[in-house]
Each structure stands twice: as C-alpha cells, then as structure tokens.
PDB file of C-alpha atoms and ligand atoms in Angstrom:
ATOM      1  CA  MET G   1      18.178  72.441  88.974  1.00  0.00           C
ATOM      2  CA  VAL G   2      17.232  71.199  92.439  1.00  0.00           C
ATOM      3  CA  ASP G   3      13.651  69.912  92.803  1.00  0.00           C
ATOM      4  CA  GLN G   4      12.848  71.616  96.119  1.00  0.00           C
ATOM      5  CA  GLU G   5       9.629  69.644  96.679  1.00  0.00           C
ATOM      6  CA  LYS G   6      11.364  66.303  96.180  1.00  0.00           C
ATOM      7  CA  VAL G   7      14.220  67.180  98.546  1.00  0.00           C
ATOM      8  CA  GLN G   8      11.726  68.330 101.189  1.00  0.00           C
ATOM      9  CA  GLN G   9       9.843  65.021 100.932  1.00  0.00           C
ATOM     10  CA  ALA G  10      13.121  63.122 101.204  1.00  0.00           C
ATOM     11  CA  VAL G  11      14.199  65.051 104.305  1.00  0.00           C
ATOM     12  CA  ARG G  12      10.825  64.395 105.938  1.00  0.00           C
ATOM     13  CA  LEU G  13      11.274  60.676 105.204  1.00  0.00           C
ATOM     14  CA  LEU G  14      14.836  60.782 106.505  1.00  0.00           C
ATOM     15  CA  LEU G  15      13.661  62.362 109.761  1.00  0.00           C
ATOM     16  CA  GLU G  16      11.003  59.676 110.138  1.00  0.00           C
ATOM     17  CA  GLY G  17      13.519  56.999 109.200  1.00  0.00           C
ATOM     18  CA  ILE G  18      15.906  57.944 112.005  1.00  0.00           C
ATOM     19  CA  GLY G  19      13.018  57.895 114.476  1.00  0.00           C
ATOM     20  CA  GLU G  20      12.364  61.617 114.677  1.00  0.00           C
ATOM     21  CA  ASP G  21       9.047  63.436 114.557  1.00  0.00           C
ATOM     22  CA  PRO G  22       9.147  65.798 111.554  1.00  0.00           C
ATOM     23  CA  GLU G  23       6.162  67.670 113.006  1.00  0.00           C
ATOM     24  CA  ARG G  24       7.816  68.693 116.247  1.00  0.00           C
ATOM     25  CA  ASP G  25       8.553  72.363 116.714  1.00  0.00           C
ATOM     26  CA  GLY G  26      12.285  72.389 116.023  1.00  0.00           C
ATOM     27  CA  LEU G  27      11.981  70.277 112.887  1.00  0.00           C
ATOM     28  CA  ILE G  28       8.877  71.667 111.265  1.00  0.00           C
ATOM     29  CA  ASP G  29      10.793  73.959 108.863  1.00  0.00           C
ATOM     30  CA  THR G  30      13.853  71.735 108.548  1.00  0.00           C
ATOM     31  CA  PRO G  31      12.892  70.063 105.234  1.00  0.00           C
ATOM     32  CA  GLU G  32      12.406  73.450 103.594  1.00  0.00           C
ATOM     33  CA  ARG G  33      15.655  74.781 105.059  1.00  0.00           C
ATOM     34  CA  VAL G  34      17.635  71.739 103.963  1.00  0.00           C
ATOM     35  CA  ALA G  35      16.187  71.898 100.446  1.00  0.00           C
ATOM     36  CA  ARG G  36      17.243  75.554 100.120  1.00  0.00           C
ATOM     37  CA  MET G  37      20.661  74.670 101.506  1.00  0.00           C
ATOM     38  CA  TYR G  38      21.173  71.873  98.982  1.00  0.00           C
ATOM     39  CA  ALA G  39      20.358  74.225  96.121  1.00  0.00           C
ATOM     40  CA  GLU G  40      23.297  76.321  97.319  1.00  0.00           C
ATOM     41  CA  LEU G  41      25.649  73.391  97.999  1.00  0.00           C
ATOM     42  CA  VAL G  42      25.245  71.874  94.534  1.00  0.00           C
ATOM     43  CA  CYS G  43      24.867  75.071  92.482  1.00  0.00           C
ATOM     44  CA  GLY G  44      28.099  74.263  90.617  1.00  0.00           C
ATOM     45  CA  MET G  45      26.253  71.515  88.716  1.00  0.00           C
ATOM     46  CA  ASP G  46      24.528  74.132  86.564  1.00  0.00           C
ATOM     47  CA  GLN G  47      27.685  76.100  85.889  1.00  0.00           C
ATOM     48  CA  ASP G  48      30.266  75.922  83.171  1.00  0.00           C
ATOM     49  CA  PRO G  49      33.870  76.965  83.953  1.00  0.00           C
ATOM     50  CA  SER G  50      34.127  78.663  80.564  1.00  0.00           C
ATOM     51  CA  THR G  51      31.835  81.424  81.904  1.00  0.00           C
ATOM     52  CA  HIS G  52      34.611  82.425  84.290  1.00  0.00           C
ATOM     53  CA  LEU G  53      37.648  81.618  82.170  1.00  0.00           C
ATOM     54  CA  SER G  54      36.645  83.001  78.783  1.00  0.00           C
ATOM     55  CA  ARG G  55      37.850  86.503  79.657  1.00  0.00           C
ATOM     56  CA  THR G  56      41.653  86.520  79.670  1.00  0.00           C
ATOM     57  CA  PHE G  57      44.406  89.130  79.572  1.00  0.00           C
ATOM     58  CA  GLU G  58      47.425  89.291  77.315  1.00  0.00           C
ATOM     59  CA  ILE G  59      50.858  89.106  78.948  1.00  0.00           C
ATOM     60  CA  ASP G  60      54.450  89.301  77.697  1.00  0.00           C
ATOM     61  CA  SER G  61      56.155  86.676  79.827  1.00  0.00           C
ATOM     62  CA  ASN G  62      55.042  83.113  80.339  1.00  0.00           C
ATOM     63  CA  ASP G  63      56.359  82.738  83.883  1.00  0.00           C
ATOM     64  CA  MET G  64      54.564  80.446  86.279  1.00  0.00           C
ATOM     65  CA  VAL G  65      51.534  81.906  88.070  1.00  0.00           C
ATOM     66  CA  VAL G  66      50.650  80.413  91.462  1.00  0.00           C
ATOM     67  CA  GLU G  67      47.517  81.073  93.456  1.00  0.00           C
ATOM     68  CA  ARG G  68      47.751  79.527  96.885  1.00  0.00           C
ATOM     69  CA  GLY G  69      45.164  78.592  99.509  1.00  0.00           C
ATOM     70  CA  ILE G  70      41.836  78.943  97.701  1.00  0.00           C
ATOM     71  CA  THR G  71      39.352  77.768 100.333  1.00  0.00           C
ATOM     72  CA  PHE G  72      36.619  75.384  99.234  1.00  0.00           C
ATOM     73  CA  TYR G  73      33.737  73.364 100.691  1.00  0.00           C
ATOM     74  CA  SER G  74      32.397  70.331  98.883  1.00  0.00           C
ATOM     75  CA  LEU G  75      30.249  67.270  99.588  1.00  0.00           C
ATOM     76  CA  CYS G  76      31.596  63.730  99.490  1.00  0.00           C
ATOM     77  CA  GLU G  77      29.381  61.753  97.137  1.00  0.00           C
ATOM     78  CA  HIS G  78      29.726  58.565  99.192  1.00  0.00           C
ATOM     79  CA  HIS G  79      28.364  59.970 102.454  1.00  0.00           C
ATOM     80  CA  LEU G  80      26.906  63.397 101.600  1.00  0.00           C
ATOM     81  CA  LEU G  81      29.180  64.842 104.283  1.00  0.00           C
ATOM     82  CA  PRO G  82      31.399  67.887 103.761  1.00  0.00           C
ATOM     83  CA  PHE G  83      35.024  67.786 102.821  1.00  0.00           C
ATOM     84  CA  TYR G  84      36.852  71.073 102.796  1.00  0.00           C
ATOM     85  CA  GLY G  85      40.284  72.557 102.577  1.00  0.00           C
ATOM     86  CA  THR G  86      42.417  74.546 100.183  1.00  0.00           C
ATOM     87  CA  VAL G  87      43.331  74.396  96.539  1.00  0.00           C
ATOM     88  CA  THR G  88      46.609  75.710  95.189  1.00  0.00           C
ATOM     89  CA  ILE G  89      46.896  76.226  91.449  1.00  0.00           C
ATOM     90  CA  GLY G  90      50.016  76.794  89.404  1.00  0.00           C
ATOM     91  CA  TYR G  91      50.030  77.325  85.665  1.00  0.00           C
ATOM     92  CA  ILE G  92      52.339  78.257  82.832  1.00  0.00           C
ATOM     93  CA  PRO G  93      50.496  80.725  80.604  1.00  0.00           C
ATOM     94  CA  CYS G  94      50.733  80.717  76.854  1.00  0.00           C
ATOM     95  CA  GLY G  95      50.418  84.466  76.168  1.00  0.00           C
ATOM     96  CA  ARG G  96      47.247  84.914  78.212  1.00  0.00           C
ATOM     97  CA  VAL G  97      46.299  84.809  81.905  1.00  0.00           C
ATOM     98  CA  ALA G  98      42.966  84.608  83.705  1.00  0.00           C
ATOM     99  CA  GLY G  99      41.824  87.162  86.274  1.00  0.00           C
ATOM    100  CA  LEU G 100      42.929  85.875  89.694  1.00  0.00           C
ATOM    101  CA  SER G 101      39.408  85.709  91.110  1.00  0.00           C
ATOM    102  CA  LYS G 102      38.403  83.533  88.153  1.00  0.00           C
ATOM    103  CA  LEU G 103      40.587  80.700  89.401  1.00  0.00           C
ATOM    104  CA  ALA G 104      38.661  80.728  92.676  1.00  0.00           C
ATOM    105  CA  ARG G 105      35.365  80.820  90.740  1.00  0.00           C
ATOM    106  CA  THR G 106      36.476  77.799  88.729  1.00  0.00           C
ATOM    107  CA  VAL G 107      37.181  75.923  91.965  1.00  0.00           C
ATOM    108  CA  GLU G 108      33.625  76.756  93.116  1.00  0.00           C
ATOM    109  CA  VAL G 109      32.075  75.364  89.918  1.00  0.00           C
ATOM    110  CA  PHE G 110      33.519  71.932  90.635  1.00  0.00           C
ATOM    111  CA  ALA G 111      33.373  72.027  94.455  1.00  0.00           C
ATOM    112  CA  ARG G 112      29.680  72.937  94.616  1.00  0.00           C
ATOM    113  CA  ARG G 113      28.396  69.502  93.688  1.00  0.00           C
ATOM    114  CA  LEU G 114      28.664  65.923  94.959  1.00  0.00           C
ATOM    115  CA  GLN G 115      32.323  65.142  94.552  1.00  0.00           C
ATOM    116  CA  LEU G 116      35.409  63.071  95.154  1.00  0.00           C
ATOM    117  CA  GLN G 117      38.597  64.948  95.972  1.00  0.00           C
ATOM    118  CA  GLU G 118      40.483  63.093  93.229  1.00  0.00           C
ATOM    119  CA  ARG G 119      37.905  64.106  90.602  1.00  0.00           C
ATOM    120  CA  LEU G 120      37.732  67.693  91.875  1.00  0.00           C
ATOM    121  CA  THR G 121      41.504  67.948  91.415  1.00  0.00           C
ATOM    122  CA  SER G 122      41.542  66.649  87.850  1.00  0.00           C
ATOM    123  CA  GLN G 123      38.416  68.581  86.765  1.00  0.00           C
ATOM    124  CA  ILE G 124      39.992  71.882  87.827  1.00  0.00           C
ATOM    125  CA  ALA G 125      43.237  70.996  86.029  1.00  0.00           C
ATOM    126  CA  ASP G 126      41.434  69.934  82.832  1.00  0.00           C
ATOM    127  CA  ALA G 127      39.227  73.034  82.789  1.00  0.00           C
ATOM    128  CA  LEU G 128      42.230  75.362  83.119  1.00  0.00           C
ATOM    129  CA  MET G 129      44.127  73.551  80.363  1.00  0.00           C
ATOM    130  CA  LYS G 130      41.136  73.685  78.031  1.00  0.00           C
ATOM    131  CA  GLU G 131      39.796  77.169  78.725  1.00  0.00           C
ATOM    132  CA  LEU G 132      43.069  79.073  79.211  1.00  0.00           C
ATOM    133  CA  GLY G 133      44.981  77.178  76.538  1.00  0.00           C
ATOM    134  CA  CYS G 134      47.968  77.286  78.881  1.00  0.00           C
ATOM    135  CA  ALA G 135      51.178  75.310  78.514  1.00  0.00           C
ATOM    136  CA  GLY G 136      50.821  73.455  81.793  1.00  0.00           C
ATOM    137  CA  VAL G 137      48.784  73.244  84.988  1.00  0.00           C
ATOM    138  CA  ILE G 138      49.303  71.810  88.451  1.00  0.00           C
ATOM    139  CA  VAL G 139      46.482  71.565  90.998  1.00  0.00           C
ATOM    140  CA  HIS G 140      47.240  70.637  94.597  1.00  0.00           C
ATOM    141  CA  ILE G 141      44.437  70.060  97.123  1.00  0.00           C
ATOM    142  CA  GLU G 142      44.626  69.452 100.866  1.00  0.00           C
ATOM    143  CA  ALA G 143      41.333  68.573 102.508  1.00  0.00           C
ATOM    144  CA  GLU G 144      39.718  67.158 105.611  1.00  0.00           C
ATOM    145  CA  HIS G 145      36.828  64.762 105.080  1.00  0.00           C
ATOM    146  CA  MET G 146      34.090  64.697 107.700  1.00  0.00           C
ATOM    147  CA  CYS G 147      33.358  61.079 106.727  1.00  0.00           C
ATOM    148  CA  MET G 148      36.871  60.258 107.979  1.00  0.00           C
ATOM    149  CA  THR G 149      36.772  62.385 111.114  1.00  0.00           C
ATOM    150  CA  MET G 150      33.247  62.316 112.590  1.00  0.00           C
ATOM    151  CA  ARG G 151      32.336  58.752 111.601  1.00  0.00           C
ATOM    152  CA  GLY G 152      34.036  55.531 110.474  1.00  0.00           C
ATOM    153  CA  VAL G 153      37.707  55.496 111.460  1.00  0.00           C
ATOM    154  CA  GLN G 154      37.292  58.841 113.293  1.00  0.00           C
ATOM    155  CA  LYS G 155      40.727  60.261 112.714  1.00  0.00           C
ATOM    156  CA  PRO G 156      40.477  64.020 113.228  1.00  0.00           C
ATOM    157  CA  GLY G 157      43.210  66.040 111.594  1.00  0.00           C
ATOM    158  CA  THR G 158      43.803  63.533 108.809  1.00  0.00           C
ATOM    159  CA  VAL G 159      44.537  65.478 105.655  1.00  0.00           C
ATOM    160  CA  THR G 160      44.071  64.019 102.194  1.00  0.00           C
ATOM    161  CA  ILE G 161      46.408  65.434  99.578  1.00  0.00           C
ATOM    162  CA  THR G 162      45.811  65.138  95.848  1.00  0.00           C
ATOM    163  CA  CYS G 163      47.755  66.577  92.959  1.00  0.00           C
ATOM    164  CA  ALA G 164      47.082  66.699  89.220  1.00  0.00           C
ATOM    165  CA  CYS G 165      49.664  67.702  86.596  1.00  0.00           C
ATOM    166  CA  ARG G 166      48.881  68.536  82.991  1.00  0.00           C
ATOM    167  CA  GLY G 167      50.936  69.567  79.978  1.00  0.00           C
ATOM    168  CA  ALA G 168      54.400  70.956  80.752  1.00  0.00           C
ATOM    169  CA  PHE G 169      54.108  69.814  84.377  1.00  0.00           C
ATOM    170  CA  GLU G 170      53.850  66.214  83.192  1.00  0.00           C
ATOM    171  CA  ASP G 171      56.813  66.531  80.842  1.00  0.00           C
ATOM    172  CA  ASP G 172      59.219  68.498  83.023  1.00  0.00           C
ATOM    173  CA  PRO G 173      59.598  67.439  86.694  1.00  0.00           C
ATOM    174  CA  SER G 174      61.665  70.578  87.436  1.00  0.00           C
ATOM    175  CA  LEU G 175      58.474  72.651  87.036  1.00  0.00           C
ATOM    176  CA  GLU G 176      56.757  70.712  89.801  1.00  0.00           C
ATOM    177  CA  ARG G 177      59.819  71.249  92.018  1.00  0.00           C
ATOM    178  CA  ARG G 178      59.713  74.973  91.249  1.00  0.00           C
ATOM    179  CA  PHE G 179      55.982  75.063  92.125  1.00  0.00           C
ATOM    180  CA  PHE G 180      56.645  73.539  95.545  1.00  0.00           C
ATOM    181  CA  GLN G 181      59.643  75.847  96.003  1.00  0.00           C
ATOM    182  CA  MET G 182      57.375  78.823  95.396  1.00  0.00           C
ATOM    183  CA  LEU G 183      55.105  77.431  98.119  1.00  0.00           C
ATOM    184  CA  GLY G 184      58.110  77.129 100.406  1.00  0.00           C
ATOM    185  CA  ARG G 185      57.773  73.379 100.617  1.00  0.00           C
ATOM    186  CA  ALA G 186      60.794  72.053  98.795  1.00  0.00           C
TER     187      ALA G 186
HETATM  188 ZN1  LIG J 201      32.896  60.111 102.294  1.00  0.00          ZN
END
C-alpha cells in the first residue's frame, strides 16, 4: 500500500530540491496529485497473478495460443521514468486455457510496479507456467524507455526487445520459430 502522506512530503522536498517553490499556484496541489498517481502506477505490487489465472477453461486440442500486442506502461526502477510498449504471449496449453483478457491482466500485475524489462518478461512467463500449468510459454516484449530517449544517450525510437522461453519452448526450437511465423516475422 502506498503511504500517501510520505509520498506527498517527498514530492514537496523534490520540488524544493530542484529549486522550485512548492507553494506557488501551479504546484500547490502537485504533491497530492503525484501521490494519487503513484498509487495507480504501482498498484500491481499488491496483486497476485493467480487472482486472474485461477479460472481456466477446458479445451480438446493443445495447439499454440498467441496473444499479440498487449499494451503496457511500467516504470524503470533505475530512473522512475516510464517504459512502455507491447507484450506478445504464446503458450502451449495442457488441457486448459485462460480467458484472453486474463493474459492482459497478468501483464498489468507485473507492469504496475517499479520494474526492469528483463524481469517483467520472466515474471510474466513464470506466472503463466505456474498458474496455467501449461506445457510451454514464450513472452516477447518490445519497449521504449524514456530514460534512453529523453535523457542520457537520447536515442528516440530505440526499441529494447526481450524474450523469455519456458518449458516446451526451451526444449524445442521449432516452437519458437512457429511463434514468430504466427506473428509474421519469420
Ligand atoms: Zn531507466
């Protein structure tokens, strides 16, 4: 849970620290606004992916399921700046599938907290393996990091790509090829 009072104090200090006047008209409500905003941006910290993935549906075939282009917004834990992009998930069910919206909800659980793209990728993959009991999972993320584009090296348009394979996707490289074929990228 976010301590609203503490975040407000910190934002006031931050404003003073950068040479601003926290009492001036435009900034007077900023600490409160930012504290409310942070509660929203890190709400995934209090959530458990099993809430979304515990309800599954029986299926007959265990063909690969791919959900492409799940949009996400997260915060880089090194700079507290946003990184955002899309997640594509492929999995091989083992008799049961999750509701499609539940994959997007699972992404939110791990995106709505201070993160690294690499960890976000593997946490989503591990949660799907564990909660769905599926035979294999692949998670592919493409994201732009504001800490790369608006500061530091300032390279707009740079896209960071991460990929995590679990289970059957680790054992059988043809599955990964098929996943990228389904995305039209092979
Ligand atoms: Zn960063």
